Short mmCIF file of C-alpha atoms in Angstrom, two decimals:
data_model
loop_
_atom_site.label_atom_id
_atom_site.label_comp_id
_atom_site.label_asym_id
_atom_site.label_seq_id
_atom_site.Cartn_x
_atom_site.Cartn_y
_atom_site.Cartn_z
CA UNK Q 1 115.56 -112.07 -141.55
CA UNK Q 2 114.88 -110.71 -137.81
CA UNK Q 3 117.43 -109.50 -135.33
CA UNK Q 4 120.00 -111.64 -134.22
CA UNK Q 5 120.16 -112.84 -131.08
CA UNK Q 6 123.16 -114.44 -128.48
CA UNK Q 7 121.93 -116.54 -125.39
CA UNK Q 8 124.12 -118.65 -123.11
CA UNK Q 9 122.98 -121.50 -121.58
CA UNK Q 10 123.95 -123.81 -118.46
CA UNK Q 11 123.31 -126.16 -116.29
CA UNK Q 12 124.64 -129.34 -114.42
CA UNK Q 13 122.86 -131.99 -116.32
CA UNK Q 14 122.13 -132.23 -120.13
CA UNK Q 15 120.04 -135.22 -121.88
CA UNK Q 16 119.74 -135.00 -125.93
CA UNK Q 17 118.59 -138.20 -126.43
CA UNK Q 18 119.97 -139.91 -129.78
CA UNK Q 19 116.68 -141.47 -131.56
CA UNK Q 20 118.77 -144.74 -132.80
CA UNK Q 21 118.61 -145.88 -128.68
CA UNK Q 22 115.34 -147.61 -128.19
CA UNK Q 23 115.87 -148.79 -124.55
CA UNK Q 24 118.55 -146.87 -122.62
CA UNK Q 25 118.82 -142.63 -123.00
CA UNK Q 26 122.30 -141.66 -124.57
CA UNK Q 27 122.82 -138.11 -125.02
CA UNK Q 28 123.86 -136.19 -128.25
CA UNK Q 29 127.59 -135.26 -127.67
CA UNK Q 30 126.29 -131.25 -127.01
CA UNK Q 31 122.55 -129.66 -127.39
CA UNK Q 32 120.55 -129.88 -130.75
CA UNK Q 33 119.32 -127.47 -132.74
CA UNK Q 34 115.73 -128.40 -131.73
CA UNK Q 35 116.17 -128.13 -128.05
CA UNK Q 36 118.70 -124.55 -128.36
CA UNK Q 37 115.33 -123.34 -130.16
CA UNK Q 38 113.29 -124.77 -127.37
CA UNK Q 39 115.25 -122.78 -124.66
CA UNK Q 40 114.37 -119.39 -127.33
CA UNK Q 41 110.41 -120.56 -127.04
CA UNK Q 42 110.66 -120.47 -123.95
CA UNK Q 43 112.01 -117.07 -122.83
CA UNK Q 44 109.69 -115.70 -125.92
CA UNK Q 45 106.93 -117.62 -128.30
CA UNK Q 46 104.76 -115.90 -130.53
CA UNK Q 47 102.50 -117.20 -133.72
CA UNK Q 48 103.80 -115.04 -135.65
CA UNK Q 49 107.55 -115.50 -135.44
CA UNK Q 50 109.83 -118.58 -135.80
CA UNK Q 51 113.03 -118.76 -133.99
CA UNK Q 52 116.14 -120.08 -136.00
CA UNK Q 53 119.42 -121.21 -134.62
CA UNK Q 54 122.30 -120.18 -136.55
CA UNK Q 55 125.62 -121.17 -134.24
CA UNK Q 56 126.00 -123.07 -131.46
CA UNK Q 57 129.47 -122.47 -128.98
CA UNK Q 58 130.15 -125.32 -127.24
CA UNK Q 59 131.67 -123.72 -124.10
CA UNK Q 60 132.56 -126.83 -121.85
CA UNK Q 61 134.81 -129.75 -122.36
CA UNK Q 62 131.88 -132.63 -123.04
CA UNK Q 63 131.81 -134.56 -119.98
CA UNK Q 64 128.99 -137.79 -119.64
CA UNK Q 65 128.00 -139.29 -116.45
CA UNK Q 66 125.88 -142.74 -115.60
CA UNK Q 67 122.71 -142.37 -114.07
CA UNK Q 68 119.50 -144.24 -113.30
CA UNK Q 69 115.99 -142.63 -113.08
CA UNK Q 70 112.82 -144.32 -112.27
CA UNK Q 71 110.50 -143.78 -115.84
CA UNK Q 72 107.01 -144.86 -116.38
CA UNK Q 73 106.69 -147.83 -118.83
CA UNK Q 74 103.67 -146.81 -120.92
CA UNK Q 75 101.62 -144.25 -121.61
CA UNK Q 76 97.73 -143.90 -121.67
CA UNK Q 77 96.24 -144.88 -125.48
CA UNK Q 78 94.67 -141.91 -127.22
CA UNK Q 79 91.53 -144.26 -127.88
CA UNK Q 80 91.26 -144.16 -123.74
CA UNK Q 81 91.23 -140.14 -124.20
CA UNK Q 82 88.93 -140.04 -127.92
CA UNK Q 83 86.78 -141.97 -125.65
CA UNK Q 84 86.83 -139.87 -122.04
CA UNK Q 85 86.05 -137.13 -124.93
CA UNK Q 86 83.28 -138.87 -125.93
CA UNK Q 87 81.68 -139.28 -122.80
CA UNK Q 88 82.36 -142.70 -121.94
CA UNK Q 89 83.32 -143.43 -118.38
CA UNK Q 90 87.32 -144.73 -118.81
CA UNK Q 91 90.58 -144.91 -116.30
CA UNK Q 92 92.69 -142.56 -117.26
CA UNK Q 93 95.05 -142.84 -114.62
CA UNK Q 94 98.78 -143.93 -114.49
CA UNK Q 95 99.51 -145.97 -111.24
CA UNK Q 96 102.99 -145.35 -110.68
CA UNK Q 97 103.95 -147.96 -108.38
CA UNK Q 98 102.65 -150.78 -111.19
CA UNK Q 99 104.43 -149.34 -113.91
CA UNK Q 100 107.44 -147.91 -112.76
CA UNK Q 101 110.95 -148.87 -114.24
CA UNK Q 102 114.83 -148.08 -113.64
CA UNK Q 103 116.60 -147.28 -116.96
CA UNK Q 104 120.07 -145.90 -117.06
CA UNK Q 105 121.39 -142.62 -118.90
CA UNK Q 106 124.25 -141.59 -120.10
CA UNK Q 107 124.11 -137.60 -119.83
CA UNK Q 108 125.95 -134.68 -119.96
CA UNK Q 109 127.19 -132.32 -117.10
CA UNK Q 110 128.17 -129.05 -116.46
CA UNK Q 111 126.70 -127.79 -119.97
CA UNK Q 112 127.05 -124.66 -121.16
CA UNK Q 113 126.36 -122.97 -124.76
CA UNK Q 114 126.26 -119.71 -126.64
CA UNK Q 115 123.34 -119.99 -128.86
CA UNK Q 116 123.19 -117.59 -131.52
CA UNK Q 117 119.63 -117.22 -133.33
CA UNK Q 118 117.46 -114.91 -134.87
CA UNK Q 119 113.72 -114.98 -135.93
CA UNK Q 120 111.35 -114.63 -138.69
CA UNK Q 121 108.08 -113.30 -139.37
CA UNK Q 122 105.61 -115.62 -140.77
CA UNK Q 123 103.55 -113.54 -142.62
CA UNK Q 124 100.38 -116.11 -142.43
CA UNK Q 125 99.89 -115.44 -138.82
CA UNK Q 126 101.16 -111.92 -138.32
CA UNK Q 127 99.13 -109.33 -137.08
CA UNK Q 128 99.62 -105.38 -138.57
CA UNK Q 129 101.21 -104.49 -135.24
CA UNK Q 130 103.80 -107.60 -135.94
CA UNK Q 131 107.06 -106.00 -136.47
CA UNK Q 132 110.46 -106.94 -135.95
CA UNK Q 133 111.24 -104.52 -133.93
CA UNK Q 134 108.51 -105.51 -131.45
CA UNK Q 135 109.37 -108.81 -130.99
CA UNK Q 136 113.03 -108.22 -130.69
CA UNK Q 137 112.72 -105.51 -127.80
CA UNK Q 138 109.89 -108.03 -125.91
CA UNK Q 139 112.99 -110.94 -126.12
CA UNK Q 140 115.46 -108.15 -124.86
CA UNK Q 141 113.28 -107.25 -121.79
CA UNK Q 142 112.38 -110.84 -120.94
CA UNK Q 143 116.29 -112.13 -121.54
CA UNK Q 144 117.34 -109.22 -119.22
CA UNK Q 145 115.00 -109.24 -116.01
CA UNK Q 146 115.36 -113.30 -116.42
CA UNK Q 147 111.74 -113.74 -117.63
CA UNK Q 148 109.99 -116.90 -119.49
CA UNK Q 149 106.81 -118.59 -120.09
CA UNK Q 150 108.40 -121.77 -118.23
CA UNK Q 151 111.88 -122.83 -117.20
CA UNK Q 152 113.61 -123.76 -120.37
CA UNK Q 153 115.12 -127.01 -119.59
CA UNK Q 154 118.25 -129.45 -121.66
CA UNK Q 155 116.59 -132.30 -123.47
CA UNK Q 156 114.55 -133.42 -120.30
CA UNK Q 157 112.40 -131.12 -118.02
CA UNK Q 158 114.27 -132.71 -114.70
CA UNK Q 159 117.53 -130.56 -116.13
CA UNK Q 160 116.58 -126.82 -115.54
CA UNK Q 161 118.67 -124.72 -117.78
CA UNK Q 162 120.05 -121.06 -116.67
CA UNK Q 163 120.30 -118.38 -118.94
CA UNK Q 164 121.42 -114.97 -119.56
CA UNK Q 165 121.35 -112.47 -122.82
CA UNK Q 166 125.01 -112.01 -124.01
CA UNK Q 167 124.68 -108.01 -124.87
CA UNK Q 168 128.17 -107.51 -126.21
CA UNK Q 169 130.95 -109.51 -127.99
CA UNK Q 170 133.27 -109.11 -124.86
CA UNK Q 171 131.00 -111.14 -122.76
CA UNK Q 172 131.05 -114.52 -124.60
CA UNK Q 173 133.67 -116.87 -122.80
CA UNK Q 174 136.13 -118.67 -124.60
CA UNK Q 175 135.44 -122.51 -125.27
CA UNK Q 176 137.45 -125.02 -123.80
CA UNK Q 177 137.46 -126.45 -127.91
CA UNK Q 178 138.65 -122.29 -129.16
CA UNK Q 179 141.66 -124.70 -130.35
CA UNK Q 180 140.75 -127.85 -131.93
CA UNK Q 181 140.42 -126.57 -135.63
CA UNK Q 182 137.54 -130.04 -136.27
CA UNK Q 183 135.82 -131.94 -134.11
CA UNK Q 184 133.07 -134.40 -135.82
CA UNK Q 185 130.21 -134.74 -133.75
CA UNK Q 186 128.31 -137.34 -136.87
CA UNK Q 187 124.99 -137.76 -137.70
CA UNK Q 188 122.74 -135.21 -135.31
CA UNK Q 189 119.17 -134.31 -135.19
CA UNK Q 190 118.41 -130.98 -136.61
CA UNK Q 191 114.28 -130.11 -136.15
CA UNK Q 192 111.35 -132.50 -136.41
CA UNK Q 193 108.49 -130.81 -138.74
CA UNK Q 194 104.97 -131.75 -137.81
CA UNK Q 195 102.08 -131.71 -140.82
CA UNK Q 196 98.58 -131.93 -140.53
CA UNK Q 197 96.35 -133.54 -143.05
CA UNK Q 198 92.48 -134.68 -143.24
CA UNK Q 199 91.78 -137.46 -144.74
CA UNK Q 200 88.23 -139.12 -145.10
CA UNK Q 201 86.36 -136.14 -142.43
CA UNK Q 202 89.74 -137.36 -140.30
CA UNK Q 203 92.39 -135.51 -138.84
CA UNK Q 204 95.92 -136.77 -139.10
CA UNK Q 205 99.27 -135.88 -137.90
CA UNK Q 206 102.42 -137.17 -138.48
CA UNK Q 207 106.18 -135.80 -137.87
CA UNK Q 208 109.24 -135.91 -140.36
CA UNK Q 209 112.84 -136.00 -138.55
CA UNK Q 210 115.70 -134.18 -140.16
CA UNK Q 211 119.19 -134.83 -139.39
CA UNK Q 212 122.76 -132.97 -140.75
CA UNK Q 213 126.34 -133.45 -139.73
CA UNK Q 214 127.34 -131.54 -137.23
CA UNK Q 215 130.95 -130.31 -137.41
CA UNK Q 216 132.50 -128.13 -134.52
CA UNK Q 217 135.18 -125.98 -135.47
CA UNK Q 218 136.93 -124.27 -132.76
CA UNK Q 219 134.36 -124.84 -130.51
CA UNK Q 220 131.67 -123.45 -132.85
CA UNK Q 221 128.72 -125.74 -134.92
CA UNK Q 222 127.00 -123.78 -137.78
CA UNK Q 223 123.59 -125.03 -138.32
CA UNK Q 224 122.28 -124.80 -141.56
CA UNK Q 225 118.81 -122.71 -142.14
CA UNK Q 226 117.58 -125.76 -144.34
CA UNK Q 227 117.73 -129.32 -144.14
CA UNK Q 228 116.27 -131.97 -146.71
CA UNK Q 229 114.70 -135.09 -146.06
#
């Protein structure tokens, strides 16, 4: 197990879009697991570590607010890019004003979170000089001076997040849920793992969603470190 880390998180506008809405975005009730490791990635990613979110303090009552955003309505088919690859002479382009759409979302606002996290060493990819120690003081620096490899964002890259590294227990606020002793926040998605497999001189991917129930207790979610299909 690496270091532990504590991160919090803010912004005015949050969008953790629940899977089970095909047409219209509505947002988890606070962030996932997969986007609080997200914000980690982006302050500091590395091959050879993996970030893992232990707790997550919900800090703000949860407030949701109606919007509309214009979206694009498709996207261009991979065959159109296999065959750009190839050589063949193909539009690639999206023309906005032909495919653009108003959809409504139901977000969050004024978001904030104390992620706690560490990270592991994947041995696989690590390098002799790959220590925890190494990667825990690079995350220190860059959490300190404000430093990432792009702005970490909440669910959609629109919603810049703000950050700051919590360096003792005296600076974590108190959440506005320090006194509601349950709060059941159901079914919520926990990480999507990506495989890679070849198959007849073919490469194929595909993606496996987990989900877990997500309990707050006094403002606080534990996230399990494992999660079975």
């Amino acid at each position: 197990m690496g270091y532990g880390v504590s991160l919090h998180v803010s912004g005015d506008y949050a969008l953790f879009s629940r899977p089970e809405m095909k047409a219209e975005r509505v947002s988890y009730d606070v962030i996932t697991p997969s986007a609080a490791r997200g914000v980690l990635e982006a302050i500091l990613w590395r091959p050879a570590i993996r970030w893992v979110v232990d707790r997550i303090t919900v800090l703000n009552r949860i407030e949701f607010e109606s919007v509309r955003r214009n979206e694009v309505g498709s996207k261009i088919p991979p065959r159109n890019v296999s065959a750009a690859m190839a050589g063949s002479k193909v539009d690639l382009h999206q023309y906005i004003n032909e495919d653009r759409q108003q959809r409504a979302s139901l977000v969050l606002r004024n978001v904030a979170y104390i992620i706690d996290a560490h990270f592991v060493i994947i041995p696989e990819k690590a390098g002799e000089s790959d220590t925890p120690e190494k990667f825990y003081n690079m995350f220190l620096r860059r959490a300190r001076q404000g430093q990432c490899f792009h702005n970490p964002y909440l669910g959609c890259r629109e919603f810049a997040a703000k950050f700051r590294f919590v360096e003792a227990q005296g600076e974590r606020p108190i959440s506005y849920y320090a006194n509601d002793e349950d709060y059941d926040l159901s079914w919520m998605l926990w990480d999507i793992e990506y495989e890679q497999k070849e198959f007849k001189n073919k490469t194929l991917y595909s993606f496996n969603p987990r989900f877990f129930h997500a309990r707050m207790v006094n403002g606080i979610i534990n996230v399990p470190s494992e999660v079975s299909l």
